[in-house]
Coordinates of C-alpha atoms and ligand atoms in Angstrom, one line a residue:
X1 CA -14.1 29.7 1.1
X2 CA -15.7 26.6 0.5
X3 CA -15.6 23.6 3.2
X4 CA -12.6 21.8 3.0
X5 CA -12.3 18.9 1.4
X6 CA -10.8 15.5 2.9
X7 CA -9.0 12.6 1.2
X8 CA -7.6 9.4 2.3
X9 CA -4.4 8.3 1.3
X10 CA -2.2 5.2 2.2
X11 CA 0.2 6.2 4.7
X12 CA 3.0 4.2 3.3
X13 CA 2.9 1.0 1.3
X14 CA 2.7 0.4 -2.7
X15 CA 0.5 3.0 -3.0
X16 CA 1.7 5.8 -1.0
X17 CA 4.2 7.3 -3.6
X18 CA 1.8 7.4 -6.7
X19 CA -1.0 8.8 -4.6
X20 CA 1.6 11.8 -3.1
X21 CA 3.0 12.5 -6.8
X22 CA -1.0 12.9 -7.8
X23 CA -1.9 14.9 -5.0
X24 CA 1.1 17.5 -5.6
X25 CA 0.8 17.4 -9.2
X26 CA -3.0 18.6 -9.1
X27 CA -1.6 21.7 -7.0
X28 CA -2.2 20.1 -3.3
X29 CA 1.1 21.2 -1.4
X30 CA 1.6 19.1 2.3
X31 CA 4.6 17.7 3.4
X32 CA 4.2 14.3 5.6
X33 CA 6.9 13.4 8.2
X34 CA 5.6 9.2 8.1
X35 CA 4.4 9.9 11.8
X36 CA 1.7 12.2 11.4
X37 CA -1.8 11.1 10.9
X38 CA -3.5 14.2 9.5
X39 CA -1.2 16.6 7.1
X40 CA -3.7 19.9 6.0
X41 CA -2.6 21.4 2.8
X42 CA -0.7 24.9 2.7
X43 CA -2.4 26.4 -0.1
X44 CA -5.8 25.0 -0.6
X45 CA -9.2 23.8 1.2
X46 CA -7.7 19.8 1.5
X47 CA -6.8 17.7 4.5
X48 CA -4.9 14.7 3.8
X49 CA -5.7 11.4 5.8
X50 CA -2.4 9.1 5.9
X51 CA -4.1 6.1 6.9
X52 CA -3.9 2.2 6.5
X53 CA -4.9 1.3 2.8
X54 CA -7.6 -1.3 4.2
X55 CA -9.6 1.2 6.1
X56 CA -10.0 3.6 3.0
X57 CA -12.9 1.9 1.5
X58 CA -15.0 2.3 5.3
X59 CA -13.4 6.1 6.3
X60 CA -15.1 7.1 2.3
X61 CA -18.7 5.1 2.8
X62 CA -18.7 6.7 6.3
X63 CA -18.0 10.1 5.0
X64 CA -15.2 11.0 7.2
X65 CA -13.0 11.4 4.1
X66 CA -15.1 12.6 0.9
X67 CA -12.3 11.1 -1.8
X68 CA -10.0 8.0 -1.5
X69 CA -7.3 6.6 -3.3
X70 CA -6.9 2.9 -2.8
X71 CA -6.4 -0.5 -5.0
X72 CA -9.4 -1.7 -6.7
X73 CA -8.4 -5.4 -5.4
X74 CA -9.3 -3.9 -1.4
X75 CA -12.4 -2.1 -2.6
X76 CA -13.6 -5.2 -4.6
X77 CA -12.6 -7.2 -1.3
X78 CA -14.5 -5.0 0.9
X79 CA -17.6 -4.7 -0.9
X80 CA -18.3 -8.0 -1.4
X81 CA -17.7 -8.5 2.1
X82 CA -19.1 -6.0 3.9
X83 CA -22.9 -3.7 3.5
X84 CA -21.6 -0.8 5.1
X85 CA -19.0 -0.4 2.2
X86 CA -20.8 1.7 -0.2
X87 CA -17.7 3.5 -1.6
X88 CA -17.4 3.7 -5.4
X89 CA -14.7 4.3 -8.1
X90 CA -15.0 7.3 -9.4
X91 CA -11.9 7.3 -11.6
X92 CA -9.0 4.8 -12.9
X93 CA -5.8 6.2 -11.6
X94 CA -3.5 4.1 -14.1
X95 CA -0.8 3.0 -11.4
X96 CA 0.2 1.0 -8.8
X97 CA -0.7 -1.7 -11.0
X98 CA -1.1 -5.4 -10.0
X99 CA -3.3 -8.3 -10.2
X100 CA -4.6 -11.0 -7.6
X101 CA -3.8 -14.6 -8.6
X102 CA -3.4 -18.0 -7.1
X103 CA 0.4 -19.2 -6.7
X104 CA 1.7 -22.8 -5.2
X105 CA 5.4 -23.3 -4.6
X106 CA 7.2 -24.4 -6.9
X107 CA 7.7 -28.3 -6.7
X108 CA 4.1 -28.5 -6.1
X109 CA 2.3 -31.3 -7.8
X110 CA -1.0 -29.4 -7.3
X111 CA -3.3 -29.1 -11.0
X112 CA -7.0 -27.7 -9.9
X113 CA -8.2 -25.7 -6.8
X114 CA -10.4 -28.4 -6.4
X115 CA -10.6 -29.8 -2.9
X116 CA -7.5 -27.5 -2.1
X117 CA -7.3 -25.2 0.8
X118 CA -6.3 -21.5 -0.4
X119 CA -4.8 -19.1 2.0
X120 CA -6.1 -15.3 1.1
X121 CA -6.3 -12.1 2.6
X122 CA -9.1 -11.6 0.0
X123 CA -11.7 -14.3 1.1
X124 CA -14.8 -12.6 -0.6
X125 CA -13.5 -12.6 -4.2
X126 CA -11.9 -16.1 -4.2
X127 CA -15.3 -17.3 -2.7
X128 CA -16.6 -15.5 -5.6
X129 CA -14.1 -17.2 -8.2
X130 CA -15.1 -20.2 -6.7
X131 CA -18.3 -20.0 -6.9
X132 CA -18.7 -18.9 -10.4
X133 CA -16.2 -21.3 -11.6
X134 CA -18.2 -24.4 -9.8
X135 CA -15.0 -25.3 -7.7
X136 CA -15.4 -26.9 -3.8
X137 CA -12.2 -26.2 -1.9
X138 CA -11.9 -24.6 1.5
X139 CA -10.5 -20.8 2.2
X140 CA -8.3 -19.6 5.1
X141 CA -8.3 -16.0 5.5
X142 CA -5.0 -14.7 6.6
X143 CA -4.0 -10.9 6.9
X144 CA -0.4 -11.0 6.9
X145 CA 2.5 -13.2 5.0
X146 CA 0.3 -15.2 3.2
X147 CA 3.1 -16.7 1.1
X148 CA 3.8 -18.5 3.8
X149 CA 1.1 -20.9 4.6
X150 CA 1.7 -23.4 1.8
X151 CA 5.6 -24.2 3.9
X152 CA 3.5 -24.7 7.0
X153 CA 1.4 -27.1 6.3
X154 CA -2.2 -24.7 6.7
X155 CA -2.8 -24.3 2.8
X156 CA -2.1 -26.2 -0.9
X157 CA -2.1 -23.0 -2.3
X158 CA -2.4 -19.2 -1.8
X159 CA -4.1 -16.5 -3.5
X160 CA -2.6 -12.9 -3.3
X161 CA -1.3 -9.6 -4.6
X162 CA 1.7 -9.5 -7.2
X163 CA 3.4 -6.6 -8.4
X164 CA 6.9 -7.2 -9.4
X165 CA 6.6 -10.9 -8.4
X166 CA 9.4 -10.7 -5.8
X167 CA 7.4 -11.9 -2.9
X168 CA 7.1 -15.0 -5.1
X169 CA 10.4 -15.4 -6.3
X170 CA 11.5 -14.9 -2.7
X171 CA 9.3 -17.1 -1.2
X172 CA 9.6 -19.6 -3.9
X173 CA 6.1 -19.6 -5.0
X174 CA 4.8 -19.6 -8.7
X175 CA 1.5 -18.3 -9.9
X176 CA -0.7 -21.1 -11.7
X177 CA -4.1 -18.7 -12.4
X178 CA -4.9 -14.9 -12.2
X179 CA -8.2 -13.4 -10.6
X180 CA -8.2 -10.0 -11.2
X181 CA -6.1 -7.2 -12.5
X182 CA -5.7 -4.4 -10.1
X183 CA -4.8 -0.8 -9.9
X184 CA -5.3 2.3 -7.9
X185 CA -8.4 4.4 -8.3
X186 CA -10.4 7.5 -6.5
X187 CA -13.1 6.8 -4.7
X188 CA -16.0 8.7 -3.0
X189 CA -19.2 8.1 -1.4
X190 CA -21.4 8.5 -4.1
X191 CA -21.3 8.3 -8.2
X192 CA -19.6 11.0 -9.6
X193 CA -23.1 12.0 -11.1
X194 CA -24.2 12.9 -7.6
X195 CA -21.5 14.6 -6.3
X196 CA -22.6 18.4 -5.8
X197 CA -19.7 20.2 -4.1
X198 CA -18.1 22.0 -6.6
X199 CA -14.6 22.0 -4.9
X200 CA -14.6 18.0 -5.5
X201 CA -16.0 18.5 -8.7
X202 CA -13.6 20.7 -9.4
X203 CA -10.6 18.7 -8.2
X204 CA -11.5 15.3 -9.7
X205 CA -11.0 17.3 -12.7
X206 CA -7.7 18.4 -11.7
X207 CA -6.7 14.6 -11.0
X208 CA -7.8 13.6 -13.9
X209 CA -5.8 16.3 -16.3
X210 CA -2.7 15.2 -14.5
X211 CA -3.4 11.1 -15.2
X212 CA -4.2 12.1 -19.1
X213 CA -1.1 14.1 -19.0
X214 CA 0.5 10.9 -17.4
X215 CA 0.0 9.2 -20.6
X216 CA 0.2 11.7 -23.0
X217 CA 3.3 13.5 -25.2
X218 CA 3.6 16.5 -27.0
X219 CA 5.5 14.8 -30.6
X220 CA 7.1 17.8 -32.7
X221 CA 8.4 16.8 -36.1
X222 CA 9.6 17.6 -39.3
X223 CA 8.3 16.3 -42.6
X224 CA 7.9 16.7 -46.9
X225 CA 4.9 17.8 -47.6
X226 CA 4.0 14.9 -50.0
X227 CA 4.0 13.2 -46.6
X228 CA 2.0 14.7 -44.1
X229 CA -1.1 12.7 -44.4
X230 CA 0.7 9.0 -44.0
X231 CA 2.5 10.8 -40.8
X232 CA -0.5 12.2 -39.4
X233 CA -2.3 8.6 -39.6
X234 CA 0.8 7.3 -37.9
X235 CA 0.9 9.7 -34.4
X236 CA -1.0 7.9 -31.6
X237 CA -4.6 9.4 -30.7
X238 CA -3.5 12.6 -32.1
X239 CA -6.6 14.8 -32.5
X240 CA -5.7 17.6 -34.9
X241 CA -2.2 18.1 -35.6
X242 CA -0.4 21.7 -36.5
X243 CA 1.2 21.9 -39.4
X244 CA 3.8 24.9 -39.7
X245 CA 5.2 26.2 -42.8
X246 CA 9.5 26.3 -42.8
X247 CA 11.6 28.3 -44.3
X248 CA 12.8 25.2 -47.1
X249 CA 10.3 24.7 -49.6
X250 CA 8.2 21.8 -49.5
X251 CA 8.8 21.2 -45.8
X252 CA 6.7 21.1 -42.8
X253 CA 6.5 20.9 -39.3
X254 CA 4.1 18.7 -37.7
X255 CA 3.0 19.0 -33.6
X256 CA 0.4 17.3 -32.4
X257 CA -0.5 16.1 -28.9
X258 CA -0.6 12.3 -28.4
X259 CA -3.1 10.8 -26.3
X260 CA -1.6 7.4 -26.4
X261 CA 2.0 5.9 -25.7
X262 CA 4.8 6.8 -28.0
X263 CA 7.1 3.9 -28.5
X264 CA 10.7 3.6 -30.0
X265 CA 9.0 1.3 -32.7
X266 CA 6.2 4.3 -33.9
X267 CA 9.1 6.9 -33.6
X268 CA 10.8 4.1 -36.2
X269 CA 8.2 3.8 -38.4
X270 CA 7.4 8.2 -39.0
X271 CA 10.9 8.0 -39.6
X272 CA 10.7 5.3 -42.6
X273 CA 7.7 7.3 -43.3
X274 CA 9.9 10.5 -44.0
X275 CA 9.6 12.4 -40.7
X276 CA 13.1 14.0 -39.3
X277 CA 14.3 15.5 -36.3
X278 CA 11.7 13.8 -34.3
X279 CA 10.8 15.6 -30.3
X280 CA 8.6 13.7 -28.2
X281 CA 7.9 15.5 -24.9
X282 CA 6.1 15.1 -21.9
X283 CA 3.1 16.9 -20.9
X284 CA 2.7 18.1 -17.2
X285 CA -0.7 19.0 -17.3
X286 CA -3.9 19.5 -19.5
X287 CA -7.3 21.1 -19.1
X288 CA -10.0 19.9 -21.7
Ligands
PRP1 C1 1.1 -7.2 -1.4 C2 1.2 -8.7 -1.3 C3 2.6 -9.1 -1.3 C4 3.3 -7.9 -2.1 C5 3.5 -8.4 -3.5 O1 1.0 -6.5 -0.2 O2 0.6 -9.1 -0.1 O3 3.2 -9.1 0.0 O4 2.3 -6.8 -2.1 O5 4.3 -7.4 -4.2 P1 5.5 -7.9 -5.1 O6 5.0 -8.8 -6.2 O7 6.0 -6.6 -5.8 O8 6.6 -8.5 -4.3 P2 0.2 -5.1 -0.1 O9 1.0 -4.1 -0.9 O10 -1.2 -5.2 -0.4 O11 0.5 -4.7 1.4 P3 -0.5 -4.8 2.6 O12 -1.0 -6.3 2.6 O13 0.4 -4.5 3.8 O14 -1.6 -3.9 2.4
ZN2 ZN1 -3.2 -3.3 2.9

């Protein structure tokens, strides 16, 4: 038995969800009760951390956790911010996706940043944006309700998270100017390149076979023959599809394993391209 293997996760919050479905997809079973701190796996050599999303980035470059799951907006924060953050992204995770923009309420007259006083909990990248973008205007940092600031007089504008834009809406905020797109990803203390325990190698694998499967369907098909070359061009990121033999001459069935969404309007078009009785399927897991 190897040494076990640690990995800090949001205890609840945006990401919490996503990063629990991952975990138990790639074979980790725990159960968490919201209270507990520290939840060790049933059936394999993992401990899961359930902690606050901000201190992921610090409990990885410490090496008290040896992977992470966290937003790329609080490790971009943090390591502009702060030397002792050495963490890196060691894989895209594909959700919890979001981006960090500016916002002003709505019957603001407000045009540029310039001169303007911005509310953040992300002070490090907007003094970057700033910076980069030649504009003078003062930043507040703020941890919590953010959206608030521009109602009591402290800021002209704010720059934070949006997901579904509810906070906004709610607050009645508009966003004028988008910094960064965000989503979650793994970290760990060092490049992946330098990672020698073979359980973690061994598990980022794992993670990522089940965030390909994510985004991958198994499309089954049935076509003329005289048409399985335009229908093969049309499957998305198919490698090398199967082509089966049926029983009615000069008919085929095509499979094929599509790396890349399948939308209602490519399902359209293999139909007008003569393809019948079209299956796409999901695909739990895959190993390359
Ligand atoms: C962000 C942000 C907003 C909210 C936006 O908080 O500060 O409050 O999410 O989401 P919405 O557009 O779907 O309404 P975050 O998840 O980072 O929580 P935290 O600040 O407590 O870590
Ligand atoms: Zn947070």
């Amino acid at each position: 038995m190897g040494k076990r293997i640690t990995i800090a996760i949001q205890r609840k919050g945006r990401l919490f969800e996503n990063s629990k479905n991952l975990l138990i997809k790639s074979g980790i079973n725990f159960t968490t009760n919201g209270e507990k701190l520290l939840a060790r796996s049933s059936n394999m050599n993992v401990d899961i951390l359930l902690v606050r999303d901000d201190d992921i980035p610090s409990l990885v470059s410490k090496g008290v956790a040896d992977l992470g799951i966290v937003g790329q907006n609080v490790l971009a924060e943090q390591s502009t911010s702060n030397r002792k953050i050495t963490a890196k992204a060691i894989l895209d995770l594909g959700f919890s996706k979001c981006r960090l923009a500016f916002a002003k309420p709505s019957n603001s007259k407000l045009r540029s940043l310039k001169n303007k006083t911005i509310a953040t909990s992300y002070p490090g990248l907007v003094k970057n944006y700033l910076r980069k973008n030649s504009i003078n205007a003062e930043i507040i940092k703020i941890n919590g309700s953010v959206e608030l600031t521009p109602y009591i007089g402290i800021a002209d504008c704010i720059c934070d998270l949006i997901s579904s834009g509810a906070t906004l809406e709610a607050n009645n905020l508009i966003e004028f100017k988008s910094l960064m797109n965000s989503e979650a990803v793994l970290i760990s203390s060092s490049n992946i390149k330098n990672i020698s325990d073979i359980n973690i190698i061994e598990l980022v694998k794992r993670f990522e076979g089940v965030i390909n499967a994510a985004e991958s369907k198994y499309v089954m098909l049935n076509a003329d023959t005289n048409s399985i070359k335009q229908i093969c061009k049309l499957l998305p990121g198919a490698d090398s599809p199967t082509i089966i033999p049926l029983q009615q001459k000069n008919k085929v069935a095509i499979h094929a394993l599509c790396s890349e969404p399948v939308f209602w309007e490519t399902m359209e078009k293999l139909k007008q391209n003569g393809a019948s009785s079209i299956l796409v399927m999901p695909v739990e897991k895959i190993l390359n």
